Coordinates of C-alpha atoms and ligand atoms in Angstrom, one line a residue:
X1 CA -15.1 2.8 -33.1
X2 CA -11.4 2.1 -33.1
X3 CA -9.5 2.2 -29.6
X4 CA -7.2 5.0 -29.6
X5 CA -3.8 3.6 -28.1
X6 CA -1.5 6.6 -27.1
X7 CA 2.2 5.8 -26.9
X8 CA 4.2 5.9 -23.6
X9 CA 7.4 7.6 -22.9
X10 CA 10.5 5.6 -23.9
X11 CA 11.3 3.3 -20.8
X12 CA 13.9 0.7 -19.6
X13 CA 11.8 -2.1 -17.6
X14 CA 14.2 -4.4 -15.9
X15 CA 12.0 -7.9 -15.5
X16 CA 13.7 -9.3 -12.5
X17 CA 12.4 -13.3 -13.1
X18 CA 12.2 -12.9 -16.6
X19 CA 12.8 -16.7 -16.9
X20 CA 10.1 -17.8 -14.5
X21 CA 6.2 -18.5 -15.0
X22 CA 5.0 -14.9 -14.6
X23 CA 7.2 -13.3 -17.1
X24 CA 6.5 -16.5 -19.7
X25 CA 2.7 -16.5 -19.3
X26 CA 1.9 -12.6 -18.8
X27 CA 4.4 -10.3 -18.6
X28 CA 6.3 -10.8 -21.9
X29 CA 3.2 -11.9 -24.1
X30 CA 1.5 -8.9 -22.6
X31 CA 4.3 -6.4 -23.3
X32 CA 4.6 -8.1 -26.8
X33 CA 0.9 -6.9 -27.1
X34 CA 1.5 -3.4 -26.2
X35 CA 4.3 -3.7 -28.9
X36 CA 2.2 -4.6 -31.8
X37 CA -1.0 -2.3 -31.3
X38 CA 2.0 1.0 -31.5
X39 CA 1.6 1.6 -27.6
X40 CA 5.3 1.1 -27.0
X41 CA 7.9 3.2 -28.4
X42 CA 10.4 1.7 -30.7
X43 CA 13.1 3.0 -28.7
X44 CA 11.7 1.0 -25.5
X45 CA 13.5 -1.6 -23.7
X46 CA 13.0 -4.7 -22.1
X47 CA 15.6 -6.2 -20.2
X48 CA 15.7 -9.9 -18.8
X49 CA 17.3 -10.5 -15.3
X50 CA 17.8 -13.6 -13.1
X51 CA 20.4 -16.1 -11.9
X52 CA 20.1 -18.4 -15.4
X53 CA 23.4 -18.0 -17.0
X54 CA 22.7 -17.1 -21.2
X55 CA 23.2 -14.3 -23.6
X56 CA 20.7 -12.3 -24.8
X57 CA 20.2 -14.5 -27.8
X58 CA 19.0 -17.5 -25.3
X59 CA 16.1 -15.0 -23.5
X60 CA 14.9 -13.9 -26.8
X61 CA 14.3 -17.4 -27.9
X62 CA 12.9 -18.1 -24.5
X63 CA 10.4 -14.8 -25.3
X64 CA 10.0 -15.6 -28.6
X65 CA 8.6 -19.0 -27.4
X66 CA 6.3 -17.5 -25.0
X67 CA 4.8 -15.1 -27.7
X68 CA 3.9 -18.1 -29.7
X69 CA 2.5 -20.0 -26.5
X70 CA 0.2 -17.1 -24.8
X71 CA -0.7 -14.8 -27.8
X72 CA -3.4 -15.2 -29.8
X73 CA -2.2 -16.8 -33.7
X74 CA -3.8 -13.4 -35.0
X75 CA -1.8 -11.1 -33.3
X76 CA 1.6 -12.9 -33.8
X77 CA 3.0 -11.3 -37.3
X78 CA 6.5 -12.7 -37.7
X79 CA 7.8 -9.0 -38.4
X80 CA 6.7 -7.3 -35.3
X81 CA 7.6 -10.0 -33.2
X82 CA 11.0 -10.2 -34.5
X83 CA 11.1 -6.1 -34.0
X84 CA 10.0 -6.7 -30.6
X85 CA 12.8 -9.0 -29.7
X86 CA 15.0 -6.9 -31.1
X87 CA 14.1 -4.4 -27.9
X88 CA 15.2 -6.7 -25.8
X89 CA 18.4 -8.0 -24.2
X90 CA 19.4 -10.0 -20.7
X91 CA 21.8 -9.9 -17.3
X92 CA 22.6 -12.8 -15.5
X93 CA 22.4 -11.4 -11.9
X94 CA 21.9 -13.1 -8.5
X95 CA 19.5 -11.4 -6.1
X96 CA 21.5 -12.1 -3.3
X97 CA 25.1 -11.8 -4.9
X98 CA 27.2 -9.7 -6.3
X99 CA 27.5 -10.6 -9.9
X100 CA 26.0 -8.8 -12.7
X101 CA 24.8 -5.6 -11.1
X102 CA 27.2 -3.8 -13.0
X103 CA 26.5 -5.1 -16.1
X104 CA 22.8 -4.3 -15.6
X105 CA 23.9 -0.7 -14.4
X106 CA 26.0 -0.6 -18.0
X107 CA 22.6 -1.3 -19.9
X108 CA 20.6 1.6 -18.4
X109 CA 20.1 4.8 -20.1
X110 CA 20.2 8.1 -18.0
X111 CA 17.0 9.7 -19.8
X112 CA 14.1 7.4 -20.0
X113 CA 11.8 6.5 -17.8
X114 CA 13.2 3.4 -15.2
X115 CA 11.1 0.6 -13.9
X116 CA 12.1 -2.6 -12.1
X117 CA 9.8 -5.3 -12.0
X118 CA 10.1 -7.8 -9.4
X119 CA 8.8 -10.8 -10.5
X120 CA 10.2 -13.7 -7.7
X121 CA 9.5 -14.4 -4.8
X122 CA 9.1 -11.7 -1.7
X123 CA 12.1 -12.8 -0.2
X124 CA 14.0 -11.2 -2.6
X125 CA 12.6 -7.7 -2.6
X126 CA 14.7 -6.7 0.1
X127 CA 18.0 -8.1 -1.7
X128 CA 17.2 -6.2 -5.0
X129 CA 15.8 -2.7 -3.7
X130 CA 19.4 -2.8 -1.5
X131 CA 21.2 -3.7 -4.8
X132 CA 19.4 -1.1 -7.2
X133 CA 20.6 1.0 -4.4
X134 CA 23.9 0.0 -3.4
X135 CA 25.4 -0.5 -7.1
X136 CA 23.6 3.3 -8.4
X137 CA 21.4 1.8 -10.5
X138 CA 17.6 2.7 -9.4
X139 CA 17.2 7.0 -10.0
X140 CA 15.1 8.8 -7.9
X141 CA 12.2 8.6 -10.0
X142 CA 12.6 4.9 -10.5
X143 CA 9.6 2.3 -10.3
X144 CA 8.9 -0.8 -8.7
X145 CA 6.4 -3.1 -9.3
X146 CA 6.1 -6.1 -7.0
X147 CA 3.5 -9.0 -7.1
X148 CA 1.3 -11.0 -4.7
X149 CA 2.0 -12.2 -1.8
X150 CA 2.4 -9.1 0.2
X151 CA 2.8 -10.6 3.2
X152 CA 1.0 -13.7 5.2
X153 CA -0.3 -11.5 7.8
X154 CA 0.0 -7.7 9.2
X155 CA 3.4 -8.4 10.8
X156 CA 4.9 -9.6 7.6
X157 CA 3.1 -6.8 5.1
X158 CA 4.4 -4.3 7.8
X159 CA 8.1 -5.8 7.0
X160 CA 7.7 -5.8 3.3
X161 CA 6.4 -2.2 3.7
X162 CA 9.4 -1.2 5.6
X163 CA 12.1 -3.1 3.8
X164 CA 11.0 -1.5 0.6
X165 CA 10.6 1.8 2.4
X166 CA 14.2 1.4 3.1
X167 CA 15.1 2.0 -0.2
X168 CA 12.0 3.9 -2.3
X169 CA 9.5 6.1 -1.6
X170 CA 6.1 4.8 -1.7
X171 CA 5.0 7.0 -5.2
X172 CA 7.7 4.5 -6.7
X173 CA 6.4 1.5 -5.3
X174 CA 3.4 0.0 -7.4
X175 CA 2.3 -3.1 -5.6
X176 CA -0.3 -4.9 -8.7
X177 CA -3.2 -6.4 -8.0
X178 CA -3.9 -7.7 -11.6
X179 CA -8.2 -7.5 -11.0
X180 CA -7.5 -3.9 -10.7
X181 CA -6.4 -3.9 -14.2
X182 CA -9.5 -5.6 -15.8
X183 CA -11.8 -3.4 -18.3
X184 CA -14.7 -3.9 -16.2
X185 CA -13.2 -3.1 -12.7
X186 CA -12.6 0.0 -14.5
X187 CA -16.1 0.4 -15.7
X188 CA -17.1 -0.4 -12.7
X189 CA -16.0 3.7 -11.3
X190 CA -17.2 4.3 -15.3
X191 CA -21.1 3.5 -14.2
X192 CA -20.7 4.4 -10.7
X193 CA -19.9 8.1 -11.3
X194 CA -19.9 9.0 -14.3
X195 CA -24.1 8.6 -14.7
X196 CA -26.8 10.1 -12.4
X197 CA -28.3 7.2 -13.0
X198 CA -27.1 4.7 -10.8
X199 CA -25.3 6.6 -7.8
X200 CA -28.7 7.8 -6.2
X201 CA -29.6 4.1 -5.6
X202 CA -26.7 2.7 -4.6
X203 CA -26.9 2.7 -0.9
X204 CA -28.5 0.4 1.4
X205 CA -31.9 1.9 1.1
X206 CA -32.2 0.5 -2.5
X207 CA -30.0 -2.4 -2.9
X208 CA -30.3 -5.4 -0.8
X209 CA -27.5 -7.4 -1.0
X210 CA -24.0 -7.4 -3.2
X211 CA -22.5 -10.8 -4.0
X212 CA -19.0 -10.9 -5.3
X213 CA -17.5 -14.6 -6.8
X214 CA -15.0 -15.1 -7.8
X215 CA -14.8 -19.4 -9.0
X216 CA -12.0 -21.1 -10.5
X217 CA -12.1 -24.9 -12.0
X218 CA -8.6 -25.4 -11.7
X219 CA -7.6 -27.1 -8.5
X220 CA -4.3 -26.4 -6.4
X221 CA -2.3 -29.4 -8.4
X222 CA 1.2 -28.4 -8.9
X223 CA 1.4 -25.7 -6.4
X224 CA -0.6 -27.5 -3.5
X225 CA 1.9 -26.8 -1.1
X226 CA 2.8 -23.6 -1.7
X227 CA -1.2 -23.3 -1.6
X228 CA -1.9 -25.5 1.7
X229 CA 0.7 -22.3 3.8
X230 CA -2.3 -19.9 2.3
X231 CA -5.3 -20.8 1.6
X232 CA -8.3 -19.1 -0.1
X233 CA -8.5 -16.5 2.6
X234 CA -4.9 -15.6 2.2
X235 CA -4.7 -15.9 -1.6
X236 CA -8.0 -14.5 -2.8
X237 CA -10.1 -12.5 -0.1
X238 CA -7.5 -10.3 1.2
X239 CA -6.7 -8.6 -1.7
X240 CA -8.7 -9.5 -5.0
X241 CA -11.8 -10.1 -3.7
X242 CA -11.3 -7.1 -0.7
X243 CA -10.1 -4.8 -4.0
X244 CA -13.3 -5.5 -5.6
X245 CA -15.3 -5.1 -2.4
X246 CA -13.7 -1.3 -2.0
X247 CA -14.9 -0.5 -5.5
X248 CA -18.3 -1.3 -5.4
X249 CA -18.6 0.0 -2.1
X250 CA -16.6 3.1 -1.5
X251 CA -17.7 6.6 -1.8
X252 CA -17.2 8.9 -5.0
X253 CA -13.5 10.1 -4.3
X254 CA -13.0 13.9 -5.6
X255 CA -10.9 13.0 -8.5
X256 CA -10.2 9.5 -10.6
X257 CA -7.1 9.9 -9.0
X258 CA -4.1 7.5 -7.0
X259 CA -4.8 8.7 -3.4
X260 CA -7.7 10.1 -4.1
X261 CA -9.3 6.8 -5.4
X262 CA -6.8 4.7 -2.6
X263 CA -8.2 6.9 0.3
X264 CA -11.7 6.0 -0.4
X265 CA -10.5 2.4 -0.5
X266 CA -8.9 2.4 2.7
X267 CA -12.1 3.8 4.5
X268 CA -14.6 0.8 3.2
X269 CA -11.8 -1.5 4.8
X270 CA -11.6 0.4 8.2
X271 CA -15.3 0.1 8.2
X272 CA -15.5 -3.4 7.8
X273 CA -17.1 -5.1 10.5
X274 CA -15.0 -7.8 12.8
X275 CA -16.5 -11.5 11.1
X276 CA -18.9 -13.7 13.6
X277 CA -18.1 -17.5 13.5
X278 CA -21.4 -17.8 11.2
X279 CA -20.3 -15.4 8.7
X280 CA -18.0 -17.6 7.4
X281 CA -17.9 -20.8 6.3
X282 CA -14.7 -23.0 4.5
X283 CA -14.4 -25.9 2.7
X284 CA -11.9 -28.2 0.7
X285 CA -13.1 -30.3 -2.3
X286 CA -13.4 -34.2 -2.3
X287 CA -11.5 -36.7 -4.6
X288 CA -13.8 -37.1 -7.6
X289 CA -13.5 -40.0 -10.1
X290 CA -9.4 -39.9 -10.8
X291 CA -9.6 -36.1 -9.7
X292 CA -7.9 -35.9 -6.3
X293 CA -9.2 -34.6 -3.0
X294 CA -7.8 -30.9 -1.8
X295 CA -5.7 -33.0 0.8
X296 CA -4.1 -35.3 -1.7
X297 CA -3.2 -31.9 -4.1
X298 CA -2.1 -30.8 -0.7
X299 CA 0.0 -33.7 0.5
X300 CA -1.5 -33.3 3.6
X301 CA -3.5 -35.4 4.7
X302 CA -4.9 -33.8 7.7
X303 CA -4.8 -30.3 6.1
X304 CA -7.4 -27.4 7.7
X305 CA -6.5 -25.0 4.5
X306 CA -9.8 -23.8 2.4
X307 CA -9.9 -24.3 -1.0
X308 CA -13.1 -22.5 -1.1
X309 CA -14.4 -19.7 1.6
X310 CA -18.0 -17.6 1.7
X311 CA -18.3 -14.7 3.8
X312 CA -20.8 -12.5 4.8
X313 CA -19.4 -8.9 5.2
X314 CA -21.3 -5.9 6.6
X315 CA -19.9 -2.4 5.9
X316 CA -20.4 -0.6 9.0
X317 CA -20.9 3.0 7.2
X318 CA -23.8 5.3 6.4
X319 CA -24.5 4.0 3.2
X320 CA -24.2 0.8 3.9
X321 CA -25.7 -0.1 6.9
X322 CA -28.0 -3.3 6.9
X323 CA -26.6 -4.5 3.4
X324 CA -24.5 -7.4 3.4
X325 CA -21.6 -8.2 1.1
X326 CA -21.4 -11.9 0.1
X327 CA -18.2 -12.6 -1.0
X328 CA -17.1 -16.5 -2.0
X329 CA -14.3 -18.2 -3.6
X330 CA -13.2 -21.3 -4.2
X331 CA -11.1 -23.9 -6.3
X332 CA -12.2 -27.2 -8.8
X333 CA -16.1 -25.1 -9.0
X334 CA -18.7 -25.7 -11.2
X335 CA -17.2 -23.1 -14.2
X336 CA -14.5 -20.6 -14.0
X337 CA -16.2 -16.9 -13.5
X338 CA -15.7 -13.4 -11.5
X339 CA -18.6 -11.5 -11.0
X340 CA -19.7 -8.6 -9.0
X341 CA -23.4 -8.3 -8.5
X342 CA -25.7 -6.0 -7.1
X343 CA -29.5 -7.0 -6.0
X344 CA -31.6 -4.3 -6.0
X345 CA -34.5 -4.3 -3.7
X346 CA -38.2 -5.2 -4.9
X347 CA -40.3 -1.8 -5.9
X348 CA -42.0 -1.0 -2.4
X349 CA -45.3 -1.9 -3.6
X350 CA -46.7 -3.7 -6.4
X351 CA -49.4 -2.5 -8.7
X352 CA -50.0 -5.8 -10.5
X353 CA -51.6 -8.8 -9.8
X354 CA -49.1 -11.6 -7.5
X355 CA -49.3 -13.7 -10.6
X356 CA -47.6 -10.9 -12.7
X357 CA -44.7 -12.4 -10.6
X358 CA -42.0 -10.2 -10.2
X359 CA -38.1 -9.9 -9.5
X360 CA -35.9 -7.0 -8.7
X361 CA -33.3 -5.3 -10.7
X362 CA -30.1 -7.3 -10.6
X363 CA -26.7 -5.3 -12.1
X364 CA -24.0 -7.6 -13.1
X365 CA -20.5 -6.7 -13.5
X366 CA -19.0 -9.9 -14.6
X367 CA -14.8 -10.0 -15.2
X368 CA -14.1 -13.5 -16.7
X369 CA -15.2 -15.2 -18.7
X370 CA -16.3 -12.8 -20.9
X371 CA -15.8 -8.8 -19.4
X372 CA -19.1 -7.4 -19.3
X373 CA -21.8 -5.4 -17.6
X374 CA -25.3 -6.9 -17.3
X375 CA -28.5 -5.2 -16.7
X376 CA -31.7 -7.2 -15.7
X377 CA -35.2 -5.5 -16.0
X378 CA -38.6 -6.1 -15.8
X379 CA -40.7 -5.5 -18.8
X380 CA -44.4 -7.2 -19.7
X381 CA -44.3 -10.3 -21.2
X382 CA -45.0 -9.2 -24.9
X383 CA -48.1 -10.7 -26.6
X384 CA -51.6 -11.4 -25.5
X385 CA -52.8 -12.5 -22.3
X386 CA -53.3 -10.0 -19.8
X387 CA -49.9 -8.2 -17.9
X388 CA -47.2 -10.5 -17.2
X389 CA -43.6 -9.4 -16.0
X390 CA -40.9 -11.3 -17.5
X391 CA -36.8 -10.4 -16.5
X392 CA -35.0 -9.6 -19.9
X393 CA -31.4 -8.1 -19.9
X394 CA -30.1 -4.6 -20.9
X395 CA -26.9 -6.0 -22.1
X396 CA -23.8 -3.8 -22.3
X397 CA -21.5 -6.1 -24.3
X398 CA -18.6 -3.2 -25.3
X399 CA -18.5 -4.9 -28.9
X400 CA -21.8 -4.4 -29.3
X401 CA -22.0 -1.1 -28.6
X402 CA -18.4 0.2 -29.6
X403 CA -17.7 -2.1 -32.8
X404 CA -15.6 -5.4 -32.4
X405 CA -12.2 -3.5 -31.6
X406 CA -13.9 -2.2 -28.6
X407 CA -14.2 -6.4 -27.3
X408 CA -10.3 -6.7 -28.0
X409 CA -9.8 -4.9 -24.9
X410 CA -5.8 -5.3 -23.4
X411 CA -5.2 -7.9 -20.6
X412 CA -4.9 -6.6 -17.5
X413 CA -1.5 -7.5 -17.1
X414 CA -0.3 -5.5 -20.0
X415 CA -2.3 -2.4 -18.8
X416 CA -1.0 -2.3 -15.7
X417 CA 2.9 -2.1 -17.0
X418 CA 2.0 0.9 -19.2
X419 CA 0.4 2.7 -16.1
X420 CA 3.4 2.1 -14.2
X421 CA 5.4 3.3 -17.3
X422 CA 2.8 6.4 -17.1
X423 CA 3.6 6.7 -13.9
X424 CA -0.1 6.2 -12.5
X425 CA -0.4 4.5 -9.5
X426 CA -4.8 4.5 -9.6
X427 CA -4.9 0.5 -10.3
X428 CA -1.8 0.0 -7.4
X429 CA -2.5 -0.9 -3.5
X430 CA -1.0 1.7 -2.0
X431 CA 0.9 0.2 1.5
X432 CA -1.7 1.1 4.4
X433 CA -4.5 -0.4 2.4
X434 CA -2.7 -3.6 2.0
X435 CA -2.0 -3.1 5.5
X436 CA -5.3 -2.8 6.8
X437 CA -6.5 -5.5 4.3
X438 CA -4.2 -7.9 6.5
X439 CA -5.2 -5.9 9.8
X440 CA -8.9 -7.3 9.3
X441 CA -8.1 -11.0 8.2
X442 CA -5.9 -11.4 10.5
X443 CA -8.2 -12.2 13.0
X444 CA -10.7 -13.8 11.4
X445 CA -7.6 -16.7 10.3
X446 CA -6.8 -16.2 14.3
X447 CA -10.4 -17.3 15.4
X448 CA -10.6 -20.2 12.9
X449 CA -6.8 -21.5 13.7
X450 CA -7.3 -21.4 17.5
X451 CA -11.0 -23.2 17.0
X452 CA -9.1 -25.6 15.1
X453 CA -12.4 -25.6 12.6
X454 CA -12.8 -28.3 10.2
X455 CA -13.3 -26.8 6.5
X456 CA -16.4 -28.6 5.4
X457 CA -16.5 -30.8 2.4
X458 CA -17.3 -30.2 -0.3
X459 CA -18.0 -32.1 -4.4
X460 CA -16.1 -31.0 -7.2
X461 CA -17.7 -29.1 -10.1
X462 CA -19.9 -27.7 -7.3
X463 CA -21.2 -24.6 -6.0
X464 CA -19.4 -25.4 -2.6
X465 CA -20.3 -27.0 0.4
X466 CA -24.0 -27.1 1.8
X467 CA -23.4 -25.0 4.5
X468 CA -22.4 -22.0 1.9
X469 CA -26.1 -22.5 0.2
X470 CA -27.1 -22.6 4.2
X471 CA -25.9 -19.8 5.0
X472 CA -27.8 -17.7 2.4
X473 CA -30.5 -19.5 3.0
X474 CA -31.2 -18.2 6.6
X475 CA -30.8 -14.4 5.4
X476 CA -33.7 -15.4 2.7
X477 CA -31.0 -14.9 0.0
X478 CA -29.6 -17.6 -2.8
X479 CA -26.5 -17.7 -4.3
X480 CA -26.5 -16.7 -7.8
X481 CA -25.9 -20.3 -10.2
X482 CA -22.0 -20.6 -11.1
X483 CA -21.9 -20.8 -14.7
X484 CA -20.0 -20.1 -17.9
Ligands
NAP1 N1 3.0 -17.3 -11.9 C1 1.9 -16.7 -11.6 O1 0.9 -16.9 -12.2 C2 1.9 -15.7 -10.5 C3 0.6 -15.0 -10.2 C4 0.6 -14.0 -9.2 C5 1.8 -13.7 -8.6 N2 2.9 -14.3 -8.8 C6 4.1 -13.9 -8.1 O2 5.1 -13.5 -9.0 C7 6.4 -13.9 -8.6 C8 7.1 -14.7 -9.6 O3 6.3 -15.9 -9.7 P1 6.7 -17.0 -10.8 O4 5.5 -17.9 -10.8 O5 7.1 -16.4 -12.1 O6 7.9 -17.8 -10.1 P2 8.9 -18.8 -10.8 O7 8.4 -19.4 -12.0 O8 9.4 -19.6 -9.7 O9 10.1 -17.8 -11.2 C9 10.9 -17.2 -10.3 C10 11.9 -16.3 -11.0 O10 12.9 -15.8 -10.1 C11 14.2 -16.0 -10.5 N3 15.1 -16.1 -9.3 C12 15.0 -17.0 -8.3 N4 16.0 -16.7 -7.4 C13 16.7 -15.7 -7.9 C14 17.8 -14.9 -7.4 N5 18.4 -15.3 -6.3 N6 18.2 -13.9 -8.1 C15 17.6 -13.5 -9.3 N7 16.5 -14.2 -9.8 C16 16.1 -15.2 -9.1 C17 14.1 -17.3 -11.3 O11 15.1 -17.4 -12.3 P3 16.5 -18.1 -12.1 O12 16.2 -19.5 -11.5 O13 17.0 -18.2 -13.5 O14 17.3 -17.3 -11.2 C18 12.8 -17.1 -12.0 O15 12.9 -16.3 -13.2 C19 6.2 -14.5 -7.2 O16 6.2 -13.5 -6.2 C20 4.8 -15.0 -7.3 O17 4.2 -15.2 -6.0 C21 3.0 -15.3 -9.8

């Protein structure tokens, strides 16, 4: 089956930052992407802005450079790329001065779609919505995309929200949350509602528990102290791990549609129930070998930031009363992997024999490595010997199924821009959910900061610290095994 990419509407995207890590790693290798599989029109463009001083020339070189670092050797063909530089061009502006604007104004078109992507650091979104504003650039149809952080806490979400209020309305504001731009997330509402099959049972009264990991190998080297202000609760739980929670848990929303799909969000995050002291538990990885400690990547030596937090989440609803959510994250893990899972409950009573053994149904929906949706079931063992049960998966690898095209699936990064360039806002946090995101953390940060708790220990290329296997351990649950 080959994917069927349908062209956007001709648009100028502005990438405010188009000199700094986002834009080098994912942006422009992304948008390069979207280039060569005939998504974006030829007479798109992409324009570079930031405070370096250089012509056009200088960015495409930088682009150029990035194309050869972040794409794939078989997608870079020397013709297209060269086409694809030819779309773009650059403005040196200052966020907070006065220099440049025009120029930028001079290089917009009045009749194609207008996006402004702000790619630096929050605070600058207040300087460059007033700008957009005050120098006639933005139209009223204009689009914003603006990246994580959304604020520290509710106070500072509920500043952001206003500042950029100030300026746009919020159908222009498209605040990414790159897991909500993954395949599977998205095939995640695919086998939720669009089969009978699964829906009926996914309630409390048929699945037992939900674990969602998401476990990174990399430590917090090179960015330890912008990491130590955060931590894992700040940087992972409120929104990617929270974004993931609201899928899997809210109810079917009328239409696959923005506020449709947003509104059912936001009511699996008012329901969440306020945390206990033992429904959480932190940690911070030891030195290892010549591998530093989280303190030392820190320098901090008397740090109480996580590196690695497990929670245990009840959704105080209907459907989901009595089933916990176990969501954990953490930094320098055992392998690098995102997973949603959902364990079914045993069958209420089993016909065969206790030495049949069995195991219930467990529905994977795993986002990195490898994107993929995992079914286990239990089946007899085949051959002689009398009846016994045996797990074997009911695997729904897309390039299995679809044909290898189907497994070359966009990143999630470069699916995102051509929503905002579609003007969808479906995969975007709209501003109350981010706000009530921060509205139920908040706390929980409070609690732990005025305890003055101690995140546990915990070994490198681990699962985490002890008291994470503990705490599954007293519900009668385990952890599912971190691995590639
Ligand atoms: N990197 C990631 O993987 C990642 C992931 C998730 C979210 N984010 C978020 O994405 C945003 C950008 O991150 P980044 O890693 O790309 O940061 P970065 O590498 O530090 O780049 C910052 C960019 O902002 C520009 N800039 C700084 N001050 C400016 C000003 N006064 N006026 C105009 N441009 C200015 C810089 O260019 P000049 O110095 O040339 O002005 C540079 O292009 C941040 O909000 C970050 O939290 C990044």
């Amino acid at each position: 089956m080959v994917s069927r990419v349908i062209p956007v509407d001709p648009f100028d995207l502005v990438i405010f930052g188009g000199t700094g890590d986002l834009a080098r790693r994912k942006i422009l290798p992304g948008l390069y992407r979207r280039f060569r599989d005939g998504q974006m029109p030829p007479d798109a463009r992409i324009i570079g802005a930031a405070r370096t001083d250089q012509d056009s020339a200088a960015w495409r070189l930088f682009v150029g450079e990035a194309i050869d670092e972040f794409v794939a050797e078989n997608a870079r063909e020397p013709e297209l790329i060269a086409a694809f530089l030819g779309r773009l061009s650059y403005v040196t502006v200052d966020a907070k001065g006065e220099g440049g604007w025009s120029a930028l104004k001079a290089e917009m078109r009045p009749d194609t779609v207008q996006a402004f992507y702000f790619s630096v650091a929050p605070s600058l979104f207040g300087d460059l919505a007033e700008r957009l504003h005050s120098f006639e650039i933005a139209r009223s149809d204009a689009r914003i995309v603006v990246e994580k952080p959304f604020g520290r806490d509710l106070e500072t979400a509920q500043a952001l929200n206003a500042t950029l209020a100030e300026h746009f309305d919020e159908h222009q504001i498209y605040r990414i949350d790159h897991y909500l731009g993954k395949e599977t997330v998205q095939n995640l509402m695919a086998i939720r509602f669009a089969n009978i099959l699964f829906e009926p049972l996914w309630n409390a009264q048929y699945v037992d528990h939900v674990q969602i990991t998401v476990a990174e190998e990399v430590g917090v080297g090179g960015r330890g102290g912008y990491y130590d202000q955060s931590g894992a609760m700040r940087d992972m739980v409120q929104n990617h791990l929270m974004q993931l929670l609201c899928l899997t848990a809210m109810e079917p929303p009328s239409r696959y549609e923005p506020d449709s799909v947003r509104d059912e969000k936001l009511k699996v995050i008012r329901a969440l129930q306020p945390l206990k002291g033992d429904d959480v538990v932190r940690g911070q990885y030891k030195a290892s070998g010549d591998l530093p400690s989280y303190r030392d990547d820190a320098e901090n030596a008397s740090s109480l930031t996580e590196s690695f937090i497990a929670m245990r989440v009840h959704v105080a609803n209907w459907r989901w009363n009595g089933t916990p959510f176990y969501l954990r994250t953490g930094k320098r893990m055992k392998a690098r992997l995102s997973e949603i899972v959902i364990h079914f409950k045993e069958p209420p009573h089993s016909i065969f024999d206790e030495d049949a053994g069995s195991r219930p149904n467990v529905l994977s929906i795993r986002l990195q490595p490898d994107e993929g949706i995992d079914l286990s079931v239990t089946i007899k063992e085949p051959g002689p010997g009398g009846m016994r049960l045996v797990d074997v998966p009911l695997d729904m690898t897309f390039a299995d199924a679809l044909g290898p095209e189907a497994a070359d699936v966009p990143d999630a990064y470069e699916r995102l821009i051509m929503d905002v360039i579609r003007g969808n806002q479906t995969l975007f946090m709209r501003g109350d959910e981010v706000e009530a995101a921060w509205a139920w953390t908040d706390p929980i940060i409070e609690a732990w900061t005025k305890r003055g708790d101690k995140p546990a220990q915990y070994d490198q290329s681990s699962a985490g610290p002890e008291e994470a296997m503990m705490m599954m351990h007293k519900d009668g649950r385990r952890w599912r095994e971190i691995s590639k």
